[in-house]
């Protein structure tokens, strides 16, 4: 695996960029000029190519469509004030991608394809990184099984790809959250810690039910007792209780180990909070709310960075918050954005130059 992998580059003849205004684009709707594609066959990766963004030609028997061996990642690239391109903590996503791959019985992707391929692709489409405040280029690596066979077994062949999508400020208004007691996202022993495609499809029904009731997202609870909080939609969740920040721990394997979560823990500690990664029950949350100790609640993730939660509904009990008065979550969001845009010292070496 140490031998350098050849990455062929075939450039697009014209750029789609000229017809596009990189400001205020909706999330995930527009894609850059190029994509990376690689094939896994006979136990090895080959045909690693960066080429014009284009449709795939696939057989209806493609195994991923039937049995869901499919995983992905989400990463962001930024430009600093001098126009240099940086990617936020890509090594962490690379590591997590192969953890997801192992859980789904898929081959791991070598560093020289994932990391170097991503670097080369972003370098080639560097002009697609918006330079405006709060804008970025979203990087979507993914892998799926590609055998033309509808037998239930791990595929022999796979495709690894990376596509790029310029994105505007992912403004998320403070959210109203429904504490979900019936449907579950992840159970111990399951695939909650993997960024596996099926986790998202299976979450959509409960989310739609909550939306019908006027909520923006659900707060997932543990699968057995329906008492301990897990995640908020597709974000990790933090509760500030007194001078402590509490977020569910990873040990059960039901929580996605978010890169924004890790970064948030580091920055909260820098701000002077004691951070606890442990199980947190809805009863403890309600008690803290009633005694005025529950100060702030927010979600973390690459797409929106930090999303404030202004209301939590558990059964008939409604917890409401005056987010205008919050300090920690807005400060966190600003710190993270400033580090990413090169306006604040990157003392943890999170930004990797392209
Ligand atoms: C991707 C994801 C997160 C956030 O992870 P980041 O690395 O911070 O983007 C949290 N929860 C779920 C379920 C996710 O899929």
Short mmCIF file of C-alpha atoms and ligand atoms in Angstrom, two decimals:
data_model
loop_
_atom_site.label_atom_id
_atom_site.label_comp_id
_atom_site.label_asym_id
_atom_site.label_seq_id
_atom_site.Cartn_x
_atom_site.Cartn_y
_atom_site.Cartn_z
CA UNK A 1 0.00 0.00 0.00
CA UNK A 2 3.02 2.29 0.21
CA UNK A 3 3.60 2.42 -3.54
CA UNK A 4 2.37 5.71 -4.96
CA UNK A 5 -0.91 5.33 -6.73
CA UNK A 6 -1.23 6.93 -10.15
CA UNK A 7 -4.14 9.31 -10.33
CA UNK A 8 -5.06 10.10 -13.92
CA UNK A 9 -6.50 13.56 -14.51
CA UNK A 10 -8.82 14.24 -17.44
CA UNK A 11 -9.93 17.86 -17.45
CA UNK A 12 -13.32 19.22 -18.43
CA UNK A 13 -13.25 21.23 -21.66
CA UNK A 14 -15.30 24.05 -20.25
CA UNK A 15 -16.12 25.12 -16.71
CA UNK A 16 -19.69 25.34 -15.45
CA UNK A 17 -18.49 27.95 -12.98
CA UNK A 18 -18.99 30.86 -15.36
CA UNK A 19 -22.76 30.42 -15.28
CA UNK A 20 -22.97 30.20 -11.52
CA UNK A 21 -22.95 32.73 -8.71
CA UNK A 22 -21.19 31.12 -5.76
CA UNK A 23 -23.19 33.10 -3.23
CA UNK A 24 -26.15 31.77 -1.29
CA UNK A 25 -26.31 28.44 -3.06
CA UNK A 26 -28.65 25.85 -1.56
CA UNK A 27 -26.86 22.95 0.16
CA UNK A 28 -25.85 20.01 -2.02
CA UNK A 29 -27.52 21.02 -5.28
CA UNK A 30 -24.63 22.14 -7.48
CA UNK A 31 -21.49 20.18 -8.24
CA UNK A 32 -18.07 21.25 -9.44
CA UNK A 33 -16.46 20.47 -12.82
CA UNK A 34 -14.68 17.28 -11.77
CA UNK A 35 -15.11 14.11 -9.72
CA UNK A 36 -12.85 11.29 -8.59
CA UNK A 37 -13.68 7.69 -9.38
CA UNK A 38 -11.82 4.49 -8.45
CA UNK A 39 -12.68 0.80 -8.80
CA UNK A 40 -12.05 -2.11 -6.48
CA UNK A 41 -11.67 -5.44 -8.27
CA UNK A 42 -9.83 -8.68 -7.53
CA UNK A 43 -8.74 -7.41 -4.14
CA UNK A 44 -7.17 -4.16 -5.29
CA UNK A 45 -7.97 -0.57 -6.13
CA UNK A 46 -7.41 0.53 -9.73
CA UNK A 47 -8.47 3.06 -12.39
CA UNK A 48 -8.10 6.01 -10.04
CA UNK A 49 -9.22 8.89 -12.17
CA UNK A 50 -10.25 12.53 -11.81
CA UNK A 51 -12.57 13.33 -14.69
CA UNK A 52 -15.40 15.67 -15.68
CA UNK A 53 -18.46 15.36 -13.38
CA UNK A 54 -20.86 13.07 -15.21
CA UNK A 55 -23.59 10.45 -14.72
CA UNK A 56 -22.74 6.82 -13.99
CA UNK A 57 -23.95 3.94 -16.10
CA UNK A 58 -25.10 1.16 -13.75
CA UNK A 59 -26.95 -2.12 -14.06
CA UNK A 60 -30.34 -2.54 -12.32
CA UNK A 61 -28.84 -5.50 -10.46
CA UNK A 62 -26.23 -3.26 -8.79
CA UNK A 63 -25.91 -4.79 -5.34
CA UNK A 64 -25.72 -1.47 -3.41
CA UNK A 65 -29.23 -0.60 -4.60
CA UNK A 66 -30.61 -3.81 -3.16
CA UNK A 67 -28.67 -4.44 0.06
CA UNK A 68 -27.23 -1.09 0.96
CA UNK A 69 -23.49 -1.56 1.16
CA UNK A 70 -22.96 2.17 0.87
CA UNK A 71 -21.09 4.66 3.07
CA UNK A 72 -20.12 8.32 2.82
CA UNK A 73 -18.31 11.23 4.42
CA UNK A 74 -18.82 14.99 4.65
CA UNK A 75 -15.87 17.41 4.78
CA UNK A 76 -15.44 21.11 4.03
CA UNK A 77 -12.79 23.14 2.21
CA UNK A 78 -12.29 26.87 2.79
CA UNK A 79 -10.26 29.76 1.42
CA UNK A 80 -8.32 32.06 3.70
CA UNK A 81 -7.94 35.82 3.10
CA UNK A 82 -4.97 35.22 0.79
CA UNK A 83 -6.92 32.83 -1.40
CA UNK A 84 -5.15 29.69 -0.14
CA UNK A 85 -7.29 26.56 0.05
CA UNK A 86 -7.54 24.48 3.24
CA UNK A 87 -9.51 21.39 4.23
CA UNK A 88 -10.86 21.03 7.79
CA UNK A 89 -9.51 17.92 9.60
CA UNK A 90 -9.71 15.55 6.58
CA UNK A 91 -7.55 12.92 8.27
CA UNK A 92 -10.30 12.37 10.85
CA UNK A 93 -12.87 11.76 8.12
CA UNK A 94 -10.48 9.42 6.33
CA UNK A 95 -10.09 7.36 9.50
CA UNK A 96 -13.84 7.31 10.12
CA UNK A 97 -14.56 6.32 6.52
CA UNK A 98 -12.55 3.14 6.89
CA UNK A 99 -14.23 2.39 10.23
CA UNK A 100 -17.58 2.60 8.42
CA UNK A 101 -16.17 0.43 5.60
CA UNK A 102 -15.12 -2.30 8.03
CA UNK A 103 -18.55 -2.37 9.71
CA UNK A 104 -20.26 -2.74 6.33
CA UNK A 105 -17.85 -5.49 5.20
CA UNK A 106 -16.38 -3.23 2.51
CA UNK A 107 -12.69 -2.83 1.57
CA UNK A 108 -10.73 0.02 3.13
CA UNK A 109 -9.67 2.85 0.85
CA UNK A 110 -5.92 3.59 0.97
CA UNK A 111 -4.71 6.99 2.13
CA UNK A 112 -3.12 7.80 -1.23
CA UNK A 113 -6.50 7.50 -2.94
CA UNK A 114 -8.72 9.12 -0.29
CA UNK A 115 -6.42 11.88 0.95
CA UNK A 116 -4.25 12.54 -2.09
CA UNK A 117 -7.20 12.09 -4.47
CA UNK A 118 -9.24 14.58 -2.45
CA UNK A 119 -6.34 17.03 -2.35
CA UNK A 120 -5.80 16.81 -6.11
CA UNK A 121 -9.51 17.13 -6.85
CA UNK A 122 -9.93 20.18 -4.60
CA UNK A 123 -6.78 21.72 -6.07
CA UNK A 124 -8.13 21.26 -9.59
CA UNK A 125 -11.53 22.75 -8.67
CA UNK A 126 -10.10 25.35 -6.28
CA UNK A 127 -12.05 28.12 -8.02
CA UNK A 128 -15.20 26.42 -6.77
CA UNK A 129 -14.37 27.24 -3.15
CA UNK A 130 -16.44 30.33 -2.39
CA UNK A 131 -14.35 32.99 -0.65
CA UNK A 132 -17.28 34.71 0.99
CA UNK A 133 -17.75 34.57 4.75
CA UNK A 134 -19.52 31.42 5.93
CA UNK A 135 -19.28 29.79 2.50
CA UNK A 136 -17.32 26.64 1.73
CA UNK A 137 -16.86 23.75 -0.66
CA UNK A 138 -18.54 20.60 0.67
CA UNK A 139 -16.57 17.43 -0.13
CA UNK A 140 -18.54 14.19 -0.40
CA UNK A 141 -16.45 10.99 -0.57
CA UNK A 142 -18.53 7.81 -0.85
CA UNK A 143 -18.26 4.12 -1.65
CA UNK A 144 -20.80 1.55 -2.78
CA UNK A 145 -20.83 -2.10 -3.76
CA UNK A 146 -20.96 -2.57 -7.51
CA UNK A 147 -21.42 -6.29 -8.23
CA UNK A 148 -24.15 -7.00 -10.76
CA UNK A 149 -25.62 -9.68 -8.59
CA UNK A 150 -28.67 -9.86 -6.37
CA UNK A 151 -27.37 -12.54 -4.03
CA UNK A 152 -27.14 -11.40 -0.41
CA UNK A 153 -23.42 -11.37 0.29
CA UNK A 154 -20.63 -8.80 0.36
CA UNK A 155 -19.85 -7.59 -3.12
CA UNK A 156 -16.54 -8.43 -4.83
CA UNK A 157 -16.37 -5.05 -6.55
CA UNK A 158 -16.79 -1.50 -5.23
CA UNK A 159 -16.65 2.05 -6.46
CA UNK A 160 -15.09 4.89 -4.47
CA UNK A 161 -15.90 8.42 -5.55
CA UNK A 162 -15.51 12.02 -4.44
CA UNK A 163 -17.75 14.86 -5.60
CA UNK A 164 -17.64 18.55 -4.60
CA UNK A 165 -20.51 20.93 -3.95
CA UNK A 166 -20.10 24.68 -3.28
CA UNK A 167 -22.33 25.75 -0.44
CA UNK A 168 -23.52 29.03 1.01
CA UNK A 169 -24.11 29.79 4.66
CA UNK A 170 -26.10 26.82 5.91
CA UNK A 171 -28.33 29.03 7.96
CA UNK A 172 -30.26 26.99 10.37
CA UNK A 173 -32.80 28.85 12.46
CA UNK A 174 -32.97 27.79 16.12
CA UNK A 175 -34.71 24.43 16.07
CA UNK A 176 -37.81 23.01 17.72
CA UNK A 177 -37.01 19.43 18.67
CA UNK A 178 -39.29 16.48 19.35
CA UNK A 179 -37.93 13.91 21.80
CA UNK A 180 -38.55 10.64 19.94
CA UNK A 181 -39.65 7.77 22.15
CA UNK A 182 -41.00 5.27 19.67
CA UNK A 183 -38.70 5.12 16.65
CA UNK A 184 -34.97 4.55 17.10
CA UNK A 185 -31.92 5.46 15.03
CA UNK A 186 -29.34 3.08 16.44
CA UNK A 187 -29.14 0.16 18.85
CA UNK A 188 -26.12 -1.27 20.69
CA UNK A 189 -24.45 -3.71 18.33
CA UNK A 190 -25.91 -1.92 15.32
CA UNK A 191 -24.38 0.49 12.82
CA UNK A 192 -25.02 3.84 14.52
CA UNK A 193 -21.33 4.72 14.63
CA UNK A 194 -20.94 4.18 10.86
CA UNK A 195 -21.81 6.74 8.22
CA UNK A 196 -23.79 4.09 6.37
CA UNK A 197 -26.42 5.21 3.86
CA UNK A 198 -29.19 3.09 5.40
CA UNK A 199 -28.99 4.99 8.70
CA UNK A 200 -30.35 8.07 6.94
CA UNK A 201 -33.11 6.41 4.95
CA UNK A 202 -34.34 4.65 8.07
CA UNK A 203 -34.49 7.93 10.01
CA UNK A 204 -36.71 9.75 7.53
CA UNK A 205 -40.06 8.38 8.66
CA UNK A 206 -39.72 9.51 12.28
CA UNK A 207 -38.42 12.88 11.13
CA UNK A 208 -41.41 13.34 8.83
CA UNK A 209 -43.80 12.50 11.69
CA UNK A 210 -42.13 15.12 13.90
CA UNK A 211 -42.34 17.67 11.08
CA UNK A 212 -46.07 17.05 10.80
CA UNK A 213 -46.33 18.08 14.43
CA UNK A 214 -44.46 21.29 13.69
CA UNK A 215 -40.97 20.28 14.82
CA UNK A 216 -37.75 20.62 12.84
CA UNK A 217 -36.02 17.45 13.98
CA UNK A 218 -36.12 14.60 16.46
CA UNK A 219 -33.89 13.96 19.43
CA UNK A 220 -33.07 10.25 19.21
CA UNK A 221 -33.20 8.23 22.41
CA UNK A 222 -31.51 4.94 23.27
CA UNK A 223 -33.17 1.89 21.71
CA UNK A 224 -33.75 -0.07 24.92
CA UNK A 225 -35.01 2.25 27.64
CA UNK A 226 -35.92 5.27 25.48
CA UNK A 227 -34.43 7.37 28.26
CA UNK A 228 -30.89 8.35 27.29
CA UNK A 229 -30.35 10.95 24.58
CA UNK A 230 -28.24 10.00 21.57
CA UNK A 231 -28.21 12.47 18.68
CA UNK A 232 -30.30 15.26 17.26
CA UNK A 233 -31.30 14.39 13.70
CA UNK A 234 -27.97 13.92 11.92
CA UNK A 235 -26.05 16.00 14.43
CA UNK A 236 -24.32 15.28 17.71
CA UNK A 237 -25.90 17.04 20.65
CA UNK A 238 -24.54 19.06 23.59
CA UNK A 239 -26.24 20.21 26.79
CA UNK A 240 -24.75 22.93 28.96
CA UNK A 241 -25.81 22.29 32.53
CA UNK A 242 -24.31 24.66 35.08
CA UNK A 243 -20.66 25.02 34.09
CA UNK A 244 -20.52 21.58 32.53
CA UNK A 245 -20.99 20.64 28.91
CA UNK A 246 -22.40 17.12 28.49
CA UNK A 247 -22.58 15.08 25.31
CA UNK A 248 -23.47 11.38 24.95
CA UNK A 249 -20.45 9.07 25.05
CA UNK A 250 -19.31 6.84 22.18
CA UNK A 251 -18.83 3.57 24.07
CA UNK A 252 -22.11 1.90 23.05
CA UNK A 253 -21.41 2.41 19.35
CA UNK A 254 -24.74 4.14 18.81
CA UNK A 255 -23.32 7.64 18.28
CA UNK A 256 -21.57 8.93 15.18
CA UNK A 257 -18.14 10.18 16.28
CA UNK A 258 -18.45 13.66 14.76
CA UNK A 259 -15.42 15.72 13.81
CA UNK A 260 -17.36 18.85 14.77
CA UNK A 261 -18.20 17.10 18.08
CA UNK A 262 -14.51 16.52 18.77
CA UNK A 263 -13.65 20.10 17.80
CA UNK A 264 -16.47 21.41 19.99
CA UNK A 265 -15.20 19.43 22.99
CA UNK A 266 -11.71 20.91 22.50
CA UNK A 267 -12.99 24.49 22.18
CA UNK A 268 -15.42 24.17 25.12
CA UNK A 269 -12.50 23.06 27.27
CA UNK A 270 -10.50 26.04 26.04
CA UNK A 271 -13.43 28.24 27.11
CA UNK A 272 -13.24 26.79 30.61
CA UNK A 273 -16.08 24.28 30.55
CA UNK A 274 -15.77 20.84 32.08
CA UNK A 275 -16.80 18.49 29.28
CA UNK A 276 -18.37 15.14 30.13
CA UNK A 277 -18.90 12.38 27.58
CA UNK A 278 -21.40 10.08 29.23
CA UNK A 279 -24.97 8.90 29.13
CA UNK A 280 -27.49 11.63 29.84
CA UNK A 281 -31.12 10.82 30.58
CA UNK A 282 -34.14 12.90 29.70
CA UNK A 283 -34.98 12.94 33.43
CA UNK A 284 -31.68 14.63 34.23
CA UNK A 285 -32.33 17.17 31.47
CA UNK A 286 -35.82 17.95 32.77
CA UNK A 287 -34.53 18.30 36.31
CA UNK A 288 -31.79 20.69 35.17
CA UNK A 289 -34.38 22.67 33.21
CA UNK A 290 -36.69 22.96 36.20
CA UNK A 291 -33.86 24.18 38.44
CA UNK A 292 -32.68 26.70 35.82
CA UNK A 293 -29.38 24.88 35.39
CA UNK A 294 -29.97 23.89 31.75
CA UNK A 295 -28.34 26.82 29.98
CA UNK A 296 -27.88 25.86 26.33
CA UNK A 297 -28.67 22.99 23.97
CA UNK A 298 -27.21 22.65 20.48
CA UNK A 299 -26.34 20.24 17.71
CA UNK A 300 -22.98 19.95 15.93
CA UNK A 301 -22.12 18.73 12.43
CA UNK A 302 -20.15 19.62 9.31
CA UNK A 303 -23.10 20.96 7.30
CA UNK A 304 -24.46 23.55 9.76
CA UNK A 305 -21.54 23.60 12.26
CA UNK A 306 -23.59 24.57 15.35
CA UNK A 307 -27.42 24.58 15.43
CA UNK A 308 -29.17 26.10 18.41
CA UNK A 309 -32.14 24.30 19.92
CA UNK A 310 -34.82 26.67 21.18
CA UNK A 311 -37.42 24.11 22.22
CA UNK A 312 -37.44 20.51 23.42
CA UNK A 313 -40.74 18.64 23.67
CA UNK A 314 -40.85 15.47 25.78
CA UNK A 315 -44.31 13.91 25.99
CA UNK A 316 -46.46 16.85 27.12
CA UNK A 317 -43.60 18.72 28.70
CA UNK A 318 -42.22 21.66 26.79
CA UNK A 319 -38.78 23.14 27.48
CA UNK A 320 -38.25 26.54 25.89
CA UNK A 321 -35.09 28.60 25.75
CA UNK A 322 -34.26 32.21 25.09
CA UNK A 323 -31.44 31.60 22.60
CA UNK A 324 -30.80 35.35 22.25
CA UNK A 325 -29.18 35.27 25.67
CA UNK A 326 -26.86 32.36 24.97
CA UNK A 327 -23.10 32.81 25.00
CA UNK A 328 -21.29 29.50 24.58
CA UNK A 329 -22.90 28.18 21.39
CA UNK A 330 -22.66 31.44 19.39
CA UNK A 331 -19.06 31.89 20.56
CA UNK A 332 -18.23 28.34 19.51
CA UNK A 333 -19.71 28.90 16.10
CA UNK A 334 -17.68 32.07 15.64
CA UNK A 335 -14.45 30.44 16.81
CA UNK A 336 -14.91 27.49 14.47
CA UNK A 337 -15.76 29.72 11.51
CA UNK A 338 -12.81 32.01 12.25
CA UNK A 339 -10.37 29.11 12.46
CA UNK A 340 -11.67 27.73 9.17
CA UNK A 341 -11.44 31.07 7.41
CA UNK A 342 -7.94 31.76 8.73
CA UNK A 343 -9.03 34.61 11.00
CA UNK A 344 -8.17 32.88 14.26
CA UNK A 345 -5.01 30.97 15.17
CA UNK A 346 -5.24 27.33 14.18
CA UNK A 347 -3.51 26.10 17.31
CA UNK A 348 -4.72 22.52 17.02
CA UNK A 349 -3.57 22.22 13.38
CA UNK A 350 -7.00 21.43 12.05
CA UNK A 351 -6.57 23.13 8.68
CA UNK A 352 -4.74 21.11 6.06
CA UNK A 353 -3.34 23.11 3.17
CA UNK A 354 -4.38 21.86 -0.27
C1 LIG B 1 -22.10 13.11 9.99
C2 LIG B 1 -22.90 12.96 11.23
C3 LIG B 1 -22.67 13.73 12.39
C4 LIG B 1 -21.70 14.86 12.43
O1 LIG B 1 -20.38 14.49 12.14
P1 LIG B 1 -19.36 15.59 11.66
O2 LIG B 1 -18.10 14.84 11.45
O3 LIG B 1 -19.26 16.61 12.73
O4 LIG B 1 -19.92 16.18 10.40
C5 LIG B 1 -23.41 13.46 13.53
N1 LIG B 1 -24.35 12.50 13.53
C6 LIG B 1 -24.62 11.76 12.44
C7 LIG B 1 -25.66 10.72 12.52
C8 LIG B 1 -23.90 11.98 11.26
O5 LIG B 1 -24.18 11.25 10.19
#
